[in-house]
Short mmCIF file of C-alpha atoms in Angstrom, two decimals:
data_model
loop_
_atom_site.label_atom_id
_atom_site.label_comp_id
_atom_site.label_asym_id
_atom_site.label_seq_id
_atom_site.Cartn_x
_atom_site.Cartn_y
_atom_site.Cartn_z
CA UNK A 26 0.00 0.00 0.00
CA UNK A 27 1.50 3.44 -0.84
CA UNK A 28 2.61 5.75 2.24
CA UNK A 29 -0.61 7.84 0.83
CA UNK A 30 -3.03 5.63 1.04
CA UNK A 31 -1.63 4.41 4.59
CA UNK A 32 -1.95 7.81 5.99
CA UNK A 33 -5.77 8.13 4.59
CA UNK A 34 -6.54 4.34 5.99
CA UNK A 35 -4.98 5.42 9.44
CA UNK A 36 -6.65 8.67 9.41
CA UNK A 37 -10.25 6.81 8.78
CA UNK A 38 -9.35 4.26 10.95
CA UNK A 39 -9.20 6.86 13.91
CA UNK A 40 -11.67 9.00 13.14
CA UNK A 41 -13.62 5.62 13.48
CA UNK A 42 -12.33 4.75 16.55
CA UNK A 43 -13.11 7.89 18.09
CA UNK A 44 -16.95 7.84 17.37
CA UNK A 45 -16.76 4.40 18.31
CA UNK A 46 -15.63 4.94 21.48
CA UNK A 47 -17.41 8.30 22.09
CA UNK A 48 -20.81 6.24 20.86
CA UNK A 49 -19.86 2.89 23.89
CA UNK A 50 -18.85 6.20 26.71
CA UNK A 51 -21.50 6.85 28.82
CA UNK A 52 -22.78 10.21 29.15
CA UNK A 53 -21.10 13.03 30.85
CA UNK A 54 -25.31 13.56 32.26
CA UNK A 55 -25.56 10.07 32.85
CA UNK A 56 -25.38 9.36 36.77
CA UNK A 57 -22.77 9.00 38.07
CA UNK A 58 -21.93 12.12 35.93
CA UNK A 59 -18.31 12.62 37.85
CA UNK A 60 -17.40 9.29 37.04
CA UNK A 61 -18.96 9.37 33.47
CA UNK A 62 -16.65 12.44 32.68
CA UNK A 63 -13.32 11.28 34.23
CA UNK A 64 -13.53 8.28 32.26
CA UNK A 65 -14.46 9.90 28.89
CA UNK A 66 -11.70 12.72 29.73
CA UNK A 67 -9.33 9.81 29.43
CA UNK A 68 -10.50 8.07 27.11
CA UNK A 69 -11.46 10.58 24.45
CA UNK A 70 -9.83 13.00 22.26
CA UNK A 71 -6.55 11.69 21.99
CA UNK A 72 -3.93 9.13 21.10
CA UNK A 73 -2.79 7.44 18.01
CA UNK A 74 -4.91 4.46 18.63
CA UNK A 75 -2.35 2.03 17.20
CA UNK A 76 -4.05 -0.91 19.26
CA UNK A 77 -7.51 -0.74 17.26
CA UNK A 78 -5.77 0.14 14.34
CA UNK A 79 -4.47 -3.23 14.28
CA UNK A 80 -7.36 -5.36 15.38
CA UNK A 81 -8.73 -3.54 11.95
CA UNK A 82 -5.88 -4.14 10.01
CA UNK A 83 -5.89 -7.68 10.84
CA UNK A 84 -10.04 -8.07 10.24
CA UNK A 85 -9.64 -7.07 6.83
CA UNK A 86 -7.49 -10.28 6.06
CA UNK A 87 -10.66 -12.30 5.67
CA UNK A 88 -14.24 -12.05 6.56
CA UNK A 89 -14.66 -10.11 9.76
CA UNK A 90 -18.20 -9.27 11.62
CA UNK A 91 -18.19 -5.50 11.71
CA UNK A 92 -20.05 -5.64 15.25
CA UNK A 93 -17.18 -8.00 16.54
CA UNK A 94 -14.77 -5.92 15.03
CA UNK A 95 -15.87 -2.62 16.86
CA UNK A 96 -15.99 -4.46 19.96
CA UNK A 97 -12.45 -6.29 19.91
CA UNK A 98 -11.13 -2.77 18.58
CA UNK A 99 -13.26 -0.52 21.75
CA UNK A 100 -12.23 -3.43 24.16
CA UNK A 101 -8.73 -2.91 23.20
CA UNK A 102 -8.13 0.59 23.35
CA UNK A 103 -10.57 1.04 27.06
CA UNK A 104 -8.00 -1.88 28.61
CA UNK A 105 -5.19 0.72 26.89
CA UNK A 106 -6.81 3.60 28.24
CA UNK A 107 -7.30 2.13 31.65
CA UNK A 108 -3.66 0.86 31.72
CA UNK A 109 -2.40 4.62 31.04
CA UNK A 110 -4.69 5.64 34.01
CA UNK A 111 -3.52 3.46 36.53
CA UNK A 112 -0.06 3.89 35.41
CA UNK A 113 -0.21 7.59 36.01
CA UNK A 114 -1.69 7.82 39.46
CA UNK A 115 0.85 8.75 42.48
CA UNK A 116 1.99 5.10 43.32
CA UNK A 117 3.25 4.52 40.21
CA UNK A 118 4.78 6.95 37.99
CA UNK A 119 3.28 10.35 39.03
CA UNK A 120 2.95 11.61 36.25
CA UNK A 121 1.07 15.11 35.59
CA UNK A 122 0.94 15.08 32.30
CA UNK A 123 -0.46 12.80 29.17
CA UNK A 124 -1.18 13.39 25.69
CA UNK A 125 -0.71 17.12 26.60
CA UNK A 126 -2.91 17.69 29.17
CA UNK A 127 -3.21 16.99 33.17
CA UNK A 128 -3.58 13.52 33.64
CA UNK A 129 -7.00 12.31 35.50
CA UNK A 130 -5.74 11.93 38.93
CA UNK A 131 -4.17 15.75 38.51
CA UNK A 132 -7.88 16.95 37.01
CA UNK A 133 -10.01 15.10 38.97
CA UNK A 134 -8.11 13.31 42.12
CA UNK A 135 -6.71 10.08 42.78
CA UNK A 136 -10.20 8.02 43.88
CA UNK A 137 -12.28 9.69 40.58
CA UNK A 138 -9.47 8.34 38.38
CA UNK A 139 -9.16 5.25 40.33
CA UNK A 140 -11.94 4.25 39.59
CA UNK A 141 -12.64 5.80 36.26
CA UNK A 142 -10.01 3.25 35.46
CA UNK A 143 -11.44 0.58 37.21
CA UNK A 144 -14.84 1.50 35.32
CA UNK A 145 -12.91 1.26 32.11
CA UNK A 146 -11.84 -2.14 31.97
CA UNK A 147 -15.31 -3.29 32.50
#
């Protein structure tokens, strides 16, 4: 595939994910609305999605269920998302920072994105 094409499939691909995973997020209104934010904070509007880049890649090697497909590639990048969560909070490696902007335990505290990344993997 030419480097062109690539960049349009990639750029499809997560524009895709992104309304995928914004359609599966509940609601910021959605009780528990502080929970419902922190988690689509984190997991929204940002990243290069590699992970459900390649489930997609690999689906269209031979006849994939489009429903399946979403899931495996939402499953995928939540467990990510979560990971990057947990692995920011104080215990770990502190950071303050990801993708750009304050991490969830900096925006929201340590217990909100505890368990926003908790709620994640779920």
């Amino acid at each position: 595939m030419p480097t062109n094409e690539l960049k349009t499939w990639q750029a499809q691909a997560q524009a895709q994910t992104e309304l995928l995973l914004a359609r599966l997020m509940p609601s910021e209104n959605q009780l528990p609305q502080s929970l419902h934010e922190t988690m689509r904070y984190a997991a929204l509007d940002g990243g290069k999605r590699l992970r459900p880049l390649l489930v997609l890649a690999a689906s269209e090697l031979g006849e994939a269920v489009p429903d399946a497909v979403e899931a495996a590639m939402a499953a995928i990048e939540l467990i990510h998302v979560y990971s990057l969560v947990h692995d920011d909070m104080p215990a770990m490696d502190n950071d303050s920072l990801r993708r750009g902007r304050p991490t969830c335990h900096i925006r929201y505290g340590e217990a909100a994105a505890l368990l926003a990344g908790d709620a994640l993997q779920t």
